[in-house]
Tab-separated table of C-alpha atoms and ligand atoms in Angstrom:
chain	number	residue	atom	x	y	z
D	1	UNK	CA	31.114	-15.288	-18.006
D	2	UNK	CA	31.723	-14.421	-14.232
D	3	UNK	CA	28.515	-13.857	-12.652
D	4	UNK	CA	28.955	-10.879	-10.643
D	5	UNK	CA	26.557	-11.779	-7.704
D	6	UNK	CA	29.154	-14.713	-7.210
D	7	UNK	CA	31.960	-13.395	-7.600
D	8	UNK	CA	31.048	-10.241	-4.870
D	9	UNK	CA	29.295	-13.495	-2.345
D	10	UNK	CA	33.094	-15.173	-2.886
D	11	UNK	CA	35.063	-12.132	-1.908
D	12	UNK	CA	32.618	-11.244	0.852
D	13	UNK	CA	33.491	-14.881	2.336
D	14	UNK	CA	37.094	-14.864	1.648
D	15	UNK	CA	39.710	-14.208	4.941
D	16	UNK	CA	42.996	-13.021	4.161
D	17	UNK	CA	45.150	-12.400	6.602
D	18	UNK	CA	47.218	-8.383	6.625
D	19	UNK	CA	50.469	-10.697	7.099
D	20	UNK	CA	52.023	-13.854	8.455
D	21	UNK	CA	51.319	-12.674	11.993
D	22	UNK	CA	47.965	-13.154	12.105
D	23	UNK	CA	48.716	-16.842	10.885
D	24	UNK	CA	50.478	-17.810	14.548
D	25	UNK	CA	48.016	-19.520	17.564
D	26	UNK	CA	45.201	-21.373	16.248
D	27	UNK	CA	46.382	-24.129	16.066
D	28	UNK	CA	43.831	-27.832	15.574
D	29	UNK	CA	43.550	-30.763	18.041
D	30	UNK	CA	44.136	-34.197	16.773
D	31	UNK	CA	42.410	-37.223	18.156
D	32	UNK	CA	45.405	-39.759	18.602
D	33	UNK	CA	43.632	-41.643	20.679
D	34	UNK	CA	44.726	-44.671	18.723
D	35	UNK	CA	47.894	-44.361	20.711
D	36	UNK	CA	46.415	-44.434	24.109
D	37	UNK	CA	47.053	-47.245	26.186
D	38	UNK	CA	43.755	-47.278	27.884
D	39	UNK	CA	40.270	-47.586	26.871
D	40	UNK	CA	38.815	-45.336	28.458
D	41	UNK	CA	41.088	-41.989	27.535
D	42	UNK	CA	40.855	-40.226	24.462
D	43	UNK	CA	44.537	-38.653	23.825
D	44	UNK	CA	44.171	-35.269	21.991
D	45	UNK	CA	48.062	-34.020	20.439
D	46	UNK	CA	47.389	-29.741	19.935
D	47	UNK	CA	49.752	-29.023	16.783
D	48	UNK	CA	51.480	-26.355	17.301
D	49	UNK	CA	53.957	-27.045	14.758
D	50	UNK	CA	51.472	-25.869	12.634
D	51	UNK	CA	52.608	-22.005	13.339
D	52	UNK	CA	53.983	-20.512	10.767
D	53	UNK	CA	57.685	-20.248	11.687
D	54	UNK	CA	56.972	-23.916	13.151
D	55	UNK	CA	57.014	-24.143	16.550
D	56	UNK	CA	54.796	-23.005	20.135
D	57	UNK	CA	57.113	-19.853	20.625
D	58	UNK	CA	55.660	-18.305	17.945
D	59	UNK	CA	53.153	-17.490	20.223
D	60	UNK	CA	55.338	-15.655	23.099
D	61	UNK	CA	57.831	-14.286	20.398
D	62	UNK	CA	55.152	-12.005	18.769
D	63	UNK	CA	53.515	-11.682	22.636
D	64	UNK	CA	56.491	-10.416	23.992
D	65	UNK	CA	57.967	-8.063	20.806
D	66	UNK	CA	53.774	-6.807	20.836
D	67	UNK	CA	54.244	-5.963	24.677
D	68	UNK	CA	57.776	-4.723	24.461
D	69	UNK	CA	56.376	-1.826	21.460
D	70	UNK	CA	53.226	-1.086	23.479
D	71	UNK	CA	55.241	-0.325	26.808
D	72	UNK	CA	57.697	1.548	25.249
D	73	UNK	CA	60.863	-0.920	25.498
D	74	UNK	CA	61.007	-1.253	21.617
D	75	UNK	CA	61.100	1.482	19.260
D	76	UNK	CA	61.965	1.638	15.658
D	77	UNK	CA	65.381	-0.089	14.536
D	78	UNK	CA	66.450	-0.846	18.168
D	79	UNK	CA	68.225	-3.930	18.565
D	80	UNK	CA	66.555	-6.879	20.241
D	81	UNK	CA	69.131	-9.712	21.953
D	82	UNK	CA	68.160	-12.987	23.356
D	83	UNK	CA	69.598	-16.214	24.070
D	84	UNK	CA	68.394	-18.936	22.755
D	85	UNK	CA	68.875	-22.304	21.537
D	86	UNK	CA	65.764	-22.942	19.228
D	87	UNK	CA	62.511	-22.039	19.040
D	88	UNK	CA	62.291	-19.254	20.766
D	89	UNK	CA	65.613	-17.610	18.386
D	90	UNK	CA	63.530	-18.409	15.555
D	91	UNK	CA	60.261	-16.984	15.763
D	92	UNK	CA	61.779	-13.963	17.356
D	93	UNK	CA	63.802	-13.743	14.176
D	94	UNK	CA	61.197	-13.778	11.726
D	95	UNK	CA	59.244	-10.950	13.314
D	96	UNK	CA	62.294	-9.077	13.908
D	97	UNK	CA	62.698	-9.142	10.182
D	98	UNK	CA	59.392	-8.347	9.372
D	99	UNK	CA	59.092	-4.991	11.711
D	100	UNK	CA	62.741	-4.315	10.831
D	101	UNK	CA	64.707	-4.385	14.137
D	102	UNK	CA	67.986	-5.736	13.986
D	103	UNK	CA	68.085	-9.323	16.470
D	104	UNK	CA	71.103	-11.057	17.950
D	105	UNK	CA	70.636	-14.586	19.539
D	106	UNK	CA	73.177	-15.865	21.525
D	107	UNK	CA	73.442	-20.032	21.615
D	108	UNK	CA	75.821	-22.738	22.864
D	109	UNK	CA	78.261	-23.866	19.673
D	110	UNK	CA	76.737	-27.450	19.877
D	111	UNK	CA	73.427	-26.800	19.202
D	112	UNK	CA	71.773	-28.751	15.664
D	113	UNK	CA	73.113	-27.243	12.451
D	114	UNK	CA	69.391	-26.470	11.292
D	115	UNK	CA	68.866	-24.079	13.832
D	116	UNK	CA	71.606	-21.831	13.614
D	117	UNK	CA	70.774	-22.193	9.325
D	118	UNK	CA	67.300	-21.170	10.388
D	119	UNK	CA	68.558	-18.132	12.173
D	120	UNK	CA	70.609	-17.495	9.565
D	121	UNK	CA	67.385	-17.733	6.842
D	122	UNK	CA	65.316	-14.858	9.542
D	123	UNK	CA	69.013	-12.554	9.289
D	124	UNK	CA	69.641	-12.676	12.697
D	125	UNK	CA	73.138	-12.255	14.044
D	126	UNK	CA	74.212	-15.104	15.465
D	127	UNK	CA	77.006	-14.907	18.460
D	128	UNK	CA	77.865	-18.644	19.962
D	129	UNK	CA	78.945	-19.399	23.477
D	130	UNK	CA	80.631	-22.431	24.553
D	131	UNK	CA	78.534	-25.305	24.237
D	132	UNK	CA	80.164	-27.130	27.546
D	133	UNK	CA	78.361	-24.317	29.672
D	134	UNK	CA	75.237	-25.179	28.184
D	135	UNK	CA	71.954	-22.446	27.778
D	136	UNK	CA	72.787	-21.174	30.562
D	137	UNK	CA	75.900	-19.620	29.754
D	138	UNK	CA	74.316	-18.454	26.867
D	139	UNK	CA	71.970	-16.318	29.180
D	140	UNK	CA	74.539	-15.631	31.867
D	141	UNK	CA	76.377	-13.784	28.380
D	142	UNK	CA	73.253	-12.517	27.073
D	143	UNK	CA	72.299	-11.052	30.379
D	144	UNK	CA	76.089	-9.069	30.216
D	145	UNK	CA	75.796	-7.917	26.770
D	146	UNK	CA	72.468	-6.350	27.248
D	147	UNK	CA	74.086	-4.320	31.021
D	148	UNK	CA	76.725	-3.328	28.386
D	149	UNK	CA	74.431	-1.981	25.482
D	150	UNK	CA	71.249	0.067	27.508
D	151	UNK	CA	69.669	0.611	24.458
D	152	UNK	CA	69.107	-2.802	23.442
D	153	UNK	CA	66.033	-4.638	24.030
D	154	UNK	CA	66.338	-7.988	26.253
D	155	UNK	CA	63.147	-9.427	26.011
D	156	UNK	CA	64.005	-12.853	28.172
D	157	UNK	CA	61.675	-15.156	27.828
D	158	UNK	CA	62.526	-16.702	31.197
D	159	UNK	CA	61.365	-13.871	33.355
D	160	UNK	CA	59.400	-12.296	30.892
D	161	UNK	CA	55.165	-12.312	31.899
D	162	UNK	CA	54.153	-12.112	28.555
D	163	UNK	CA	55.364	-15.491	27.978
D	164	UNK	CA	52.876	-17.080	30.005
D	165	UNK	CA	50.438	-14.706	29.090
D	166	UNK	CA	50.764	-15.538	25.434
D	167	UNK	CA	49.211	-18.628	26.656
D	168	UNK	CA	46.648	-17.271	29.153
D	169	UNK	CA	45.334	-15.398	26.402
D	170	UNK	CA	45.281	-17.635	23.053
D	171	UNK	CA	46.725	-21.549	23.686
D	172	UNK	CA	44.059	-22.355	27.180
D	173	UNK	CA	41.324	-20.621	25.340
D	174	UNK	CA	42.066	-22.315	22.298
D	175	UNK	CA	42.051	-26.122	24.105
D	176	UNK	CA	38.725	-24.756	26.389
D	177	UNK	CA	36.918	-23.723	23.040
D	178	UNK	CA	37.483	-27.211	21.106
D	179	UNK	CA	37.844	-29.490	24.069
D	180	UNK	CA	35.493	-28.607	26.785
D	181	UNK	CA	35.724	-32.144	28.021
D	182	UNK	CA	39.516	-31.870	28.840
D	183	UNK	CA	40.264	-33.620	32.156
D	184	UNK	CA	44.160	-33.264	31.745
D	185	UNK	CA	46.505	-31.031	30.250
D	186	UNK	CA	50.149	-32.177	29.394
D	187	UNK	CA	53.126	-30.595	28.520
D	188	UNK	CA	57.212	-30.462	28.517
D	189	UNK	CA	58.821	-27.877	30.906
D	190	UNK	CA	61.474	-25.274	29.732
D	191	UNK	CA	60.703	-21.753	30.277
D	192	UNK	CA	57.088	-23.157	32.245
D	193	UNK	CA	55.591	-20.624	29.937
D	194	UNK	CA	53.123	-22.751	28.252
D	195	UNK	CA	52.144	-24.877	31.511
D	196	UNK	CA	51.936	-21.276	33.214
D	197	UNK	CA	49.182	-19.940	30.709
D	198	UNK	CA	47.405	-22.733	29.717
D	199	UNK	CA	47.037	-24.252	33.472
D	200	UNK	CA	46.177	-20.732	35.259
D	201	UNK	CA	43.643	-20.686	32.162
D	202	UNK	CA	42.504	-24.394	32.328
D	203	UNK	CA	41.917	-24.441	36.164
D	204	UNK	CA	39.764	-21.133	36.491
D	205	UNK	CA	37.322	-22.950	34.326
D	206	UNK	CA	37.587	-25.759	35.777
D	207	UNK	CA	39.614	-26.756	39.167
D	208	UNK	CA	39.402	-30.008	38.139
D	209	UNK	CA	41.802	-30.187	35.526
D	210	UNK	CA	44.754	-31.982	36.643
D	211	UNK	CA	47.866	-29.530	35.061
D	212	UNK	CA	51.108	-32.334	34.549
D	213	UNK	CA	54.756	-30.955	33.951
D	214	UNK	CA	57.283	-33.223	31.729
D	215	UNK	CA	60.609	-33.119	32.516
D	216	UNK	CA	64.077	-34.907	31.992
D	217	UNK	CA	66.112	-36.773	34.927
D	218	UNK	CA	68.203	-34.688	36.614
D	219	UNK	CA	71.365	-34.729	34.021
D	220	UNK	CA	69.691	-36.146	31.449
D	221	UNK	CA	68.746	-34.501	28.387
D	222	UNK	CA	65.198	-34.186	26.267
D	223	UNK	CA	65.340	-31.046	23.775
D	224	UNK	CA	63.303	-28.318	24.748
D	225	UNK	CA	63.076	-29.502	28.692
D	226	UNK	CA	64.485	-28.845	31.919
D	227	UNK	CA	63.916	-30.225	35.038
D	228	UNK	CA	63.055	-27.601	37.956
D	229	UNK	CA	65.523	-29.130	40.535
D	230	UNK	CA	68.700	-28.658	38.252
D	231	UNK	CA	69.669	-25.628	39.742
D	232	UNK	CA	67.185	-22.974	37.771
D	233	UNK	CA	63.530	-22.029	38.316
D	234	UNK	CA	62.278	-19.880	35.569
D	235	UNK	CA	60.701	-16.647	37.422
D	236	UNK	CA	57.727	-17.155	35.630
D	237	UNK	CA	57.403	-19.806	37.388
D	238	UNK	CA	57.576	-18.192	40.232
D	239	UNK	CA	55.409	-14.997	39.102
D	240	UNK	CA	53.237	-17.627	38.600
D	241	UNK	CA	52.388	-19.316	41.430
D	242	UNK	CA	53.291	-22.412	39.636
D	243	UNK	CA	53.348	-24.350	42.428
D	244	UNK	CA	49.538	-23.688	42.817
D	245	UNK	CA	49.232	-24.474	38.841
D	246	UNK	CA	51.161	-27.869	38.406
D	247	UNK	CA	49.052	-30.858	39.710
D	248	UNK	CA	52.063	-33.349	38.906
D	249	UNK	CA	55.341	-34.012	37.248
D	250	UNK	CA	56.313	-36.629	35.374
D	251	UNK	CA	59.943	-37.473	34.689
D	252	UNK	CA	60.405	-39.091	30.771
D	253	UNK	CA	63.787	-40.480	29.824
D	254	UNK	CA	65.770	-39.319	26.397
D	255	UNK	CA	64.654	-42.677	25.011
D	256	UNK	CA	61.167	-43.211	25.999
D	257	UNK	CA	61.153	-39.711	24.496
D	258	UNK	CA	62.807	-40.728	21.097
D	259	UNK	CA	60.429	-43.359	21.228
D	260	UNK	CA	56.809	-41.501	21.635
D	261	UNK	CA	58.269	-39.053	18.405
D	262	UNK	CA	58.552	-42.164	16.502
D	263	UNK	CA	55.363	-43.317	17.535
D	264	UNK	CA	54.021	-40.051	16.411
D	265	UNK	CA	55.161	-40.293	13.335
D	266	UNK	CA	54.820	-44.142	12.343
D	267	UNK	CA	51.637	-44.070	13.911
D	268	UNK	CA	49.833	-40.889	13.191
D	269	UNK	CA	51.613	-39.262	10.668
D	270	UNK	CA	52.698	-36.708	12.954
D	271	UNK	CA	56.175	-35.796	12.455
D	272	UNK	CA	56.995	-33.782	15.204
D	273	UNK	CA	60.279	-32.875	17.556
D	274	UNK	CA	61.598	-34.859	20.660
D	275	UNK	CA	59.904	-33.033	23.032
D	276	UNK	CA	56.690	-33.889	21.912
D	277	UNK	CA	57.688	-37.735	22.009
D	278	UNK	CA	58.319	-36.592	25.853
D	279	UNK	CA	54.949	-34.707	26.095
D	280	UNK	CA	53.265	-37.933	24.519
D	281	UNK	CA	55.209	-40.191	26.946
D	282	UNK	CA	53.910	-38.428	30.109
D	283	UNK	CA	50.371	-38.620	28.470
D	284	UNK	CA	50.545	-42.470	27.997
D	285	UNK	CA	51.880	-42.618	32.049
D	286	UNK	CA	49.340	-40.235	33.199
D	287	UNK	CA	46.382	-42.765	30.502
D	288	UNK	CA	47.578	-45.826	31.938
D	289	UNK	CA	46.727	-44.104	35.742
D	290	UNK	CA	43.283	-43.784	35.165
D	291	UNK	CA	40.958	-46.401	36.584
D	292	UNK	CA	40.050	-48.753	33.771
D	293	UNK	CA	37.990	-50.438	36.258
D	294	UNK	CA	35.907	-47.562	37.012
D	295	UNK	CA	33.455	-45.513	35.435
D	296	UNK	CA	36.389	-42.876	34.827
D	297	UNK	CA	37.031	-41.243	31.718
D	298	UNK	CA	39.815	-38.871	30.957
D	299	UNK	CA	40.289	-36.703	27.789
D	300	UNK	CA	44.067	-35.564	28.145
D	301	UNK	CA	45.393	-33.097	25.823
D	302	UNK	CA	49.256	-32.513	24.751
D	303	UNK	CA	51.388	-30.249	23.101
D	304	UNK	CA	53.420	-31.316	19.794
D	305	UNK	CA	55.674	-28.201	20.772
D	306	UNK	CA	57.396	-28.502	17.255
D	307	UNK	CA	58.257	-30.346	13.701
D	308	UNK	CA	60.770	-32.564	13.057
D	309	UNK	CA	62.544	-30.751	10.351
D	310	UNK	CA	65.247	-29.121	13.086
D	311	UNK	CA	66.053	-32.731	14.360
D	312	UNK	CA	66.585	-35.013	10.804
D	313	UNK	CA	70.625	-34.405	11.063
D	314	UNK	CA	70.050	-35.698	14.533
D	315	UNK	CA	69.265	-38.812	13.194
D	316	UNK	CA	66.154	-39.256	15.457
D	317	UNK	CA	63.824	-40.495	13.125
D	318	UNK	CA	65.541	-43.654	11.303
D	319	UNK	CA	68.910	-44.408	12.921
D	320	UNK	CA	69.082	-47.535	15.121
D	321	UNK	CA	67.496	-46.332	18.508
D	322	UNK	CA	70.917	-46.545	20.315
D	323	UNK	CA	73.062	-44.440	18.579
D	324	UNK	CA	70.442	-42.097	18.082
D	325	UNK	CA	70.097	-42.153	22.278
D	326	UNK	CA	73.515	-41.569	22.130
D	327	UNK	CA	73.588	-38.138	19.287
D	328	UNK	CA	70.662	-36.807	21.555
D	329	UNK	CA	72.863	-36.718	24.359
D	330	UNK	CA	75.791	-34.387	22.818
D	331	UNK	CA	73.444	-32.039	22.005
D	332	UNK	CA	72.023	-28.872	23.711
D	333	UNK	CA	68.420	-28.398	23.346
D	334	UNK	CA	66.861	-25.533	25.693
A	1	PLP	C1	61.032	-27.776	21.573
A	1	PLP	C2	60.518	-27.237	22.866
A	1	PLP	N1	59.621	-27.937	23.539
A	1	PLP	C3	59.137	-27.508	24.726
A	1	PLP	C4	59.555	-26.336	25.299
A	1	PLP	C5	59.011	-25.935	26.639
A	1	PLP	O1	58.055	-24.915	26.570
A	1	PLP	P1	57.987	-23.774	27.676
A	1	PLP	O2	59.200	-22.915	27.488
A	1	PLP	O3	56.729	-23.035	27.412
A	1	PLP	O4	58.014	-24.411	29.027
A	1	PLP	C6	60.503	-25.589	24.632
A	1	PLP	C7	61.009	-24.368	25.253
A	1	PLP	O5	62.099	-23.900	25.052
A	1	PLP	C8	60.992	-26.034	23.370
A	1	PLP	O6	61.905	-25.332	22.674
């Protein structure tokens, strides 16, 4: 027999969620300090693969579709365009097909086959661009497609505010409420979205925080990352003040970012994409910095930006390091 006290005590204390949106942000630290290189630094990887549609844009896809309705850019069945070559495509996707707007994503021809068969799971329309002019062609075609069609809705994540904001608002609180201790936040550079937000947030609690960008050589590729002196500076970072934000870059190299994912995985059970090998690569630089002679102690956070599922028919995970090197190089990634 159900005993009805119980059973109204369980219901009171059960959450549901009114749909898959509320699932996204929220995301739990994990102490991987097992990694870290120096004693006295605790290494703390935020999973934000843990989203529901699996990656960190989750977060500015449903910020910037939420701030697009409220201002009056997006109405009922208007079409939404974007380029994209990943995450970004993705999560805008899935909402799009949950509020019903029709979404096309425009990305280079060589980027992995699991993205555009994620795209095609979410129903957006997919329109490829030629994969020798990179992302940026992609945007330089999205940007002319959306001057043609006035009615469609061009959110652009590179200049858009509510990109950082998305961050401002959930990711920096999120790392101040469960890491108070933080002395270093760490993470790869695309859109500078997510080292916007969380290092405006970081530093106005405390100025201390030392805010450190990842990025590629010049010419060299890491999925996900750009480096600012290639030729394109996000507005937002701009908007930003990044400048004022970013303490430090640190340049990681395809393979030392290969690596770090397969540490990740081997050695934490984390099985996460290659920009978070490049996140945890500038974390181990920036951990082997600190003063082990001193009475210093660092707590640095970083962002696993994504899972691995999007990269196995890259052959990241278990081909021989070299030719692995070699398929990360032919393909596109931001
Ligand atoms: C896999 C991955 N990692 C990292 C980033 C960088 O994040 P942000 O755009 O917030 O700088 C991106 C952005 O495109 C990404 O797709």
């Amino acid at each position: 027999m159900i005993n009805p006290t119980k059973l109204v005590r369980y219901l009171e204390e059960m959450v549901t969620n009114e749909n898959v949106l509320d699932l996204i942000g929220n995301t739990p630290l994990v102490d991987v300090s097992n990694l870290s290189p120096n004693p006295r630094v605790r290494l703390l990887a935020k999973l934000e693969n843990q989203n529901p549609f699996g990656s960190v844009k989750d977060r500015i896809a449903k910020s910037m579709i939420e701030q697009a309705e409220k201002n009056g850019k997006l109405s009922p069945g208007q079409r939404i365009i974007e380029p994209s070559s990943g995450n970004t495509g993705i999560a805008l996707a899935a909402i799009a097909q949950i509020k019903g707007y029709p979404i096309t994503i425009l990305m280079p021809d060589n980027v992995s086959i699991e993205r555009r068969q994620m795209l095609a799971v979410f129903g957006a329309e997919i329109i490829v661009t030629p994969g020798a002019e990179g992302s940026n062609g992609a945007v330089k075609r999205a940007e002319a497609m959306a001057k043609q069609h006035p009615d469609w809705c061009f959110l652009h994540q590179y200049e858009n505010e509510s990109n950082p904001f998305a961050h401002y608002e959930t990711t920096g609180p999120e790392i101040w409420r469960d890491c108070p201790e933080v002395t270093h936040f760490v993470a790869g550079l695309g859109t500078t979205g997510t080292l916007m937000g969380v290092g405006k947030y970081l530093k106005e609690k405390n100025k201390g925080i030392k805010i450190i960008a990842v990025e590629p050589p010049i010419g060299e590729r890491v999925e996900g990352l750009r480096n600012l002196d290639d030729g394109y500076i996000p507005p937002v970072f701009d908007k930003w003040h990044g400048r004022n934000i970013l303490d430090r870059k640190r340049v990681v190299r395809p393979r030392e970012s290969l690596e770090c994912t397969r540490r990740l995985v081997r050695e934490c059970g984390i099985f996460a994409g290659i920009s978070s090998g490049a996140s945890l690569a500038g974390a181990l630089k920036v951990a082997s910095e600190v003063d082990q002679s001193s009475n210093d102690e660092a707590v640095i956070v970083f962002i696993v930006c994504d899972g691995g599922w999007k990269y196995l028919s890259t052959g990241a995970y278990t081909d021989d390091l070299d030719l692995a090197e070699a398929a990360a190089e032919k393909i596109i990634y931001f």
